[in-house]
XYZ file of C-alpha atoms in Angstrom:
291
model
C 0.000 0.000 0.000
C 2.892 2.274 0.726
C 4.190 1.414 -2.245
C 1.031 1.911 -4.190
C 0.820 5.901 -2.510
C 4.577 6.354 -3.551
C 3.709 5.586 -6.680
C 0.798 7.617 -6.796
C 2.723 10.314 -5.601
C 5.581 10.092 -7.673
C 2.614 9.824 -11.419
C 1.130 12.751 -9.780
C 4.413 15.058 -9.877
C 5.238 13.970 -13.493
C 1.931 15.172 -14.322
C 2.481 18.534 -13.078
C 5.694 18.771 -14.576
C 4.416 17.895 -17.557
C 1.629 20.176 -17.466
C 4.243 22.848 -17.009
C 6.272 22.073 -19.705
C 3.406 22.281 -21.921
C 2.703 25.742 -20.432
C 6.092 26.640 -21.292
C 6.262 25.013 -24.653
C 3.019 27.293 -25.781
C 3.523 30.507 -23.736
C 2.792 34.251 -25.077
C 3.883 37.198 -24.543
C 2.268 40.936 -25.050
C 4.504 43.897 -23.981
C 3.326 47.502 -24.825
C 5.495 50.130 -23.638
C 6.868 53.694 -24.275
C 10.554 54.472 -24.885
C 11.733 58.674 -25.101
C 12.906 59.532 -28.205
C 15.939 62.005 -29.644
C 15.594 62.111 -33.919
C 17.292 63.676 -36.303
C 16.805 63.253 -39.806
C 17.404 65.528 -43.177
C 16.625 64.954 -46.863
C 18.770 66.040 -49.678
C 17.066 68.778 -51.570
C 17.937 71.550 -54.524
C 18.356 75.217 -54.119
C 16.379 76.527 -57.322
C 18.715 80.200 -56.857
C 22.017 78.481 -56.771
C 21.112 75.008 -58.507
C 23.087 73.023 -55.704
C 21.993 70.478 -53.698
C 22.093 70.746 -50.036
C 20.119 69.103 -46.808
C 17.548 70.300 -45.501
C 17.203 69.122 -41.241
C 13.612 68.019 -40.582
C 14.335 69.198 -36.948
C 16.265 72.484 -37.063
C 15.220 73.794 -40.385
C 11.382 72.564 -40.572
C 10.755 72.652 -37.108
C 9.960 68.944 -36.183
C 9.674 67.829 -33.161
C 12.999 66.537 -31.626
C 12.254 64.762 -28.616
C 9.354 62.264 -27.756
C 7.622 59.824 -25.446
C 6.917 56.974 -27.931
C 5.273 53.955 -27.708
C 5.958 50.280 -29.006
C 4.457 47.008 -28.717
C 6.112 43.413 -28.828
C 4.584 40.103 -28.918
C 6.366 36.652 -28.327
C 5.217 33.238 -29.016
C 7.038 30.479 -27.412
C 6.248 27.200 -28.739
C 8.863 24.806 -26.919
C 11.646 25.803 -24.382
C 14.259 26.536 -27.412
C 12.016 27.940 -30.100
C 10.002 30.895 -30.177
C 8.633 33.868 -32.601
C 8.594 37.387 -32.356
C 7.243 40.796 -34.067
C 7.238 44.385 -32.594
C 6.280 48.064 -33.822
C 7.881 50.898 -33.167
C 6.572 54.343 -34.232
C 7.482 58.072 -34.980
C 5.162 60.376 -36.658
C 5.485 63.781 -36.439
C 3.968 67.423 -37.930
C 5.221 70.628 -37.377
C 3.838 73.821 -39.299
C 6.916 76.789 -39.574
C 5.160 80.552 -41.105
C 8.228 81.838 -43.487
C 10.870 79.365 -44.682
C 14.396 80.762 -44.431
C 15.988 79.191 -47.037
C 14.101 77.981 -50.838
C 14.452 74.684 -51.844
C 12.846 72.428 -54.655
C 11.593 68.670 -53.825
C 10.559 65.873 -56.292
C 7.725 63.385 -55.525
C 6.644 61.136 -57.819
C 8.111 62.478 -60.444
C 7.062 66.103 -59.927
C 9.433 68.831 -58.857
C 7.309 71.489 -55.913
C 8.779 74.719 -55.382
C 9.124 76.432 -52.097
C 10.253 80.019 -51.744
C 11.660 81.706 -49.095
C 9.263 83.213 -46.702
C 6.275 80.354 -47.493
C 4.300 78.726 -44.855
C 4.950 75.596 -44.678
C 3.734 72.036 -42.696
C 5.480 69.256 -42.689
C 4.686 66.119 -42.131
C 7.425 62.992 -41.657
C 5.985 59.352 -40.263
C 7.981 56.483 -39.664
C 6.678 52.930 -39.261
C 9.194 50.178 -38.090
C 7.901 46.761 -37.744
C 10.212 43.191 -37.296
C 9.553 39.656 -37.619
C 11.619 36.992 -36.470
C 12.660 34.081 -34.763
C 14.808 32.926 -31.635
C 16.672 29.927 -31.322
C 17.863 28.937 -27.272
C 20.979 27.555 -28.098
C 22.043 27.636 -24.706
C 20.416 26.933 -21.364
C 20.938 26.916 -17.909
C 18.464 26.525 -14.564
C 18.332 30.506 -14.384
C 19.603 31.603 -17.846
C 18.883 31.597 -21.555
C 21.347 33.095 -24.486
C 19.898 33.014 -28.006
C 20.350 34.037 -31.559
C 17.984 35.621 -33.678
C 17.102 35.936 -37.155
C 14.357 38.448 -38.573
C 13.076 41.047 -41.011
C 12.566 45.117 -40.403
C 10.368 46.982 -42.880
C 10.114 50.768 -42.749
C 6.943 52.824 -43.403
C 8.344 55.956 -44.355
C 6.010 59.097 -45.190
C 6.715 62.738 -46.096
C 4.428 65.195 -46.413
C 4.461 69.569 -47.316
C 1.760 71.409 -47.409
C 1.447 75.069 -47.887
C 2.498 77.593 -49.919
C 4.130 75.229 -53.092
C 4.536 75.713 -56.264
C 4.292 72.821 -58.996
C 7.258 73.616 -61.352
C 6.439 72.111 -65.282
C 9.466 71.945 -67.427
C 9.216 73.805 -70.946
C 11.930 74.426 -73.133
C 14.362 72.540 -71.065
C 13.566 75.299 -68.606
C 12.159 74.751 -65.423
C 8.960 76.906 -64.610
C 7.599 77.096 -61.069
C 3.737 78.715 -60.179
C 3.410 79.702 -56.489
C 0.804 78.671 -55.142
C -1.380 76.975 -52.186
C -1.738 73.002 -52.537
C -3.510 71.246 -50.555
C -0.705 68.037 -49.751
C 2.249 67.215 -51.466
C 3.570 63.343 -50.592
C 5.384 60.993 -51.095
C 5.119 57.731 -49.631
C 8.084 55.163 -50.052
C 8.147 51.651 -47.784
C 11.181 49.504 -48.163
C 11.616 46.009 -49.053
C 12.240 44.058 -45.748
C 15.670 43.998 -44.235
C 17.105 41.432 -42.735
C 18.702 41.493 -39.190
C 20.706 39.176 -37.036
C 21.308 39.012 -32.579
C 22.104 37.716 -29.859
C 19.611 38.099 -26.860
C 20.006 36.412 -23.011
C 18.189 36.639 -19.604
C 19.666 35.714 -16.177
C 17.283 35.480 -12.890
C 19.915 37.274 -10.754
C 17.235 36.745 -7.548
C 13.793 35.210 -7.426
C 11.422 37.336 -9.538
C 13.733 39.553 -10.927
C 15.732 38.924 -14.056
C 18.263 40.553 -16.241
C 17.533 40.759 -20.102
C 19.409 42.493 -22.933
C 19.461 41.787 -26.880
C 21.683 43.521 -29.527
C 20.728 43.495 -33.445
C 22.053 44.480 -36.251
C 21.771 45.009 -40.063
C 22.889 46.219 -43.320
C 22.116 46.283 -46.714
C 22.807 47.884 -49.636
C 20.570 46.797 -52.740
C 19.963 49.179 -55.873
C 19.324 52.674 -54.431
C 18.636 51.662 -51.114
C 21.018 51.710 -48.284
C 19.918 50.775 -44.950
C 21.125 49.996 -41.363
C 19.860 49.663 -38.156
C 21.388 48.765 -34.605
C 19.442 48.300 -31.400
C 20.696 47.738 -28.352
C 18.391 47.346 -25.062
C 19.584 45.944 -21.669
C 17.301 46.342 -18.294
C 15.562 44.302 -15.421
C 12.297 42.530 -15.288
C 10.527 42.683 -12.097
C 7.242 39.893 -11.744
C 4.784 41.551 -10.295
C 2.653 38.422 -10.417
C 2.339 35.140 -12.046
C 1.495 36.590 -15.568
C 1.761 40.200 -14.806
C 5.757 41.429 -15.326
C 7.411 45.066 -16.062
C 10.313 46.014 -17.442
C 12.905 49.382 -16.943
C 15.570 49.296 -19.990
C 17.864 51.378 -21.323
C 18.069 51.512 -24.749
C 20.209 52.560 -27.797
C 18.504 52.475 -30.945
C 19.684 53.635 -34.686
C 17.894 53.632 -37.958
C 19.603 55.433 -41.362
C 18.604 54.919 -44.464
C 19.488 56.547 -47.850
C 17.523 56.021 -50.935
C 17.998 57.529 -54.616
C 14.792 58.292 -56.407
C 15.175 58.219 -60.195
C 12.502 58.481 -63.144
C 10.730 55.968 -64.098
C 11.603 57.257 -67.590
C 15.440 57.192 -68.730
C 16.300 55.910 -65.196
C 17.431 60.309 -64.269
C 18.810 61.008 -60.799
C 16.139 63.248 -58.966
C 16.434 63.392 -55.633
C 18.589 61.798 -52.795
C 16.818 60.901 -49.226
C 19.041 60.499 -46.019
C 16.268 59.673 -43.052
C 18.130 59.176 -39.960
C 16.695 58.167 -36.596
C 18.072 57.600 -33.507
C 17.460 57.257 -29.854
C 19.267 56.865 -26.719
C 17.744 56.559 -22.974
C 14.913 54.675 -21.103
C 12.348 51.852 -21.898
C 9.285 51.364 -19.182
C 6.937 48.448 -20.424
C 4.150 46.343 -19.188
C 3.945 42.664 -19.934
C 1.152 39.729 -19.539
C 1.954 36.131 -20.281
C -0.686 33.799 -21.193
């Protein structure tokens, strides 16, 4: 009979432990957060008095905001202890709206060439949309630590916008003629292919509750007229707060630049060079369920 409730005892425990395994092996993860954000990024434009191009800063010349409270959100699906998926969003849209623009300068979208004089109102408008894909291998494990590598994809949403007081130049004669005049929106909307990325990632429950995480990523590719990059790297604590309830204080370094040429679609002619740059440095505070 002893024997029997030993036994018992001892089925009983390999159910739970099974049970938790399976919890483990099918876990997910929702994290929405805010991060504070420092940009800069500038376009390459044309002076229409001097016929030179130059850069124009979004944030010092057009007035954009510099820095912001942000949010993200990241979601992880773990479906056994070494595997697992991820995808995350990150965003930063701004619009800022300057009365007399210091210096002229002439802008292609699409294939048309707007003209803005010195002394027009001007908004501007410049959104950026970063979401990743990937996976996470565990190719390393210990009782109270994990270290991984990680494979994904990044694809930018990129938007910029004028609206004001713009001219639409038509060329006649081989000579470029400009009207001044209100438009409503001038945009041009770009998204790149998808960009691959590569990391390392770990975790280490330093005391019960409270664990250590940090990742580091990286990318680059240069394909056509696109050149891209982009490094992140985030290190912090995660406190549990309870079973499935968990938040997380990072720091965080993050760095996005990408240059694209835009050429006709006619005679493959050079019309405008784009150099968006975005980067942050400082704190992470997010909230996390598991389920």
């Amino acid at each position: 009979m002893a024997a029997c409730q030993t036994y018992a005892a001892d089925n009983d425990q390999a159910l739970q432990d099974f049970a938790s395994i399976n919890d483990l092996d099918n876990q997910v993860v929702l994290r929405i957060g805010g991060f504070y954000s420092n940009s800069n990024s500038s376009m390459d434009v044309t002076n229409p008095i001097l016929g030179q191009d130059f850069k124009i800063d979004f944030e010092e010349d057009l007035k954009l905001e510099e820095s912001q409270f942000l949010p993200f959100f990241e979601m992880f699906y773990h479906f056994n202890e070494r595997h697992s998926l991820y995808i995350d969003w990150k965003q930063l849209h701004r619009t800022a709206e300057i009365q007399a623009i210091t210096t002229p300068f002439q802008v292609n979208f699409e294939d048309k060439v707007y003209d803005i004089k010195a002394g027009a109102k001007l908004k501007t408008t410049l959104n950026m949309d970063i979401a990743r894909l990937g996976y996470g291998y565990n190719f390393y494990q210990g009782n109270n630590y994990n270290l991984g590598l990680s494979v994904g994809l990044h694809t930018m949403f990129i938007k910029t916008g004028f609206e004001g007081d713009i001219g639409a130049c038509i060329e006649q004669d081989l000579v470029l003629k400009c009207d001044q005049q209100p438009l409503d929106r001038a945009i041009d909307e770009s998204v790149t292919a998808p960009l691959p990325d590569i990391g390392l990632y770990g975790d280490y429950e330093f005391s019960p509750g409270f664990r250590f995480t940090a990742h580091v990523q990286y990318f680059y590719i240069k394909l056509d007229d696109l050149k891209g990059s982009l490094v992140d790297i985030r290190a912090g604590v995660e406190a549990e707060i309870t079973e499935n309830w968990h938040m997380t204080a990072a720091f965080n370094y993050y760095e996005v630049d990408v240059d694209y040429t835009q050429r006709t679609n006619v005679g493959d002619i050079h019309v405008a060079d784009y150099n968006l740059y975005y980067s942050f440095i400082g704190p992470m505070l997010s909230v996390s369920y598991r389920f």
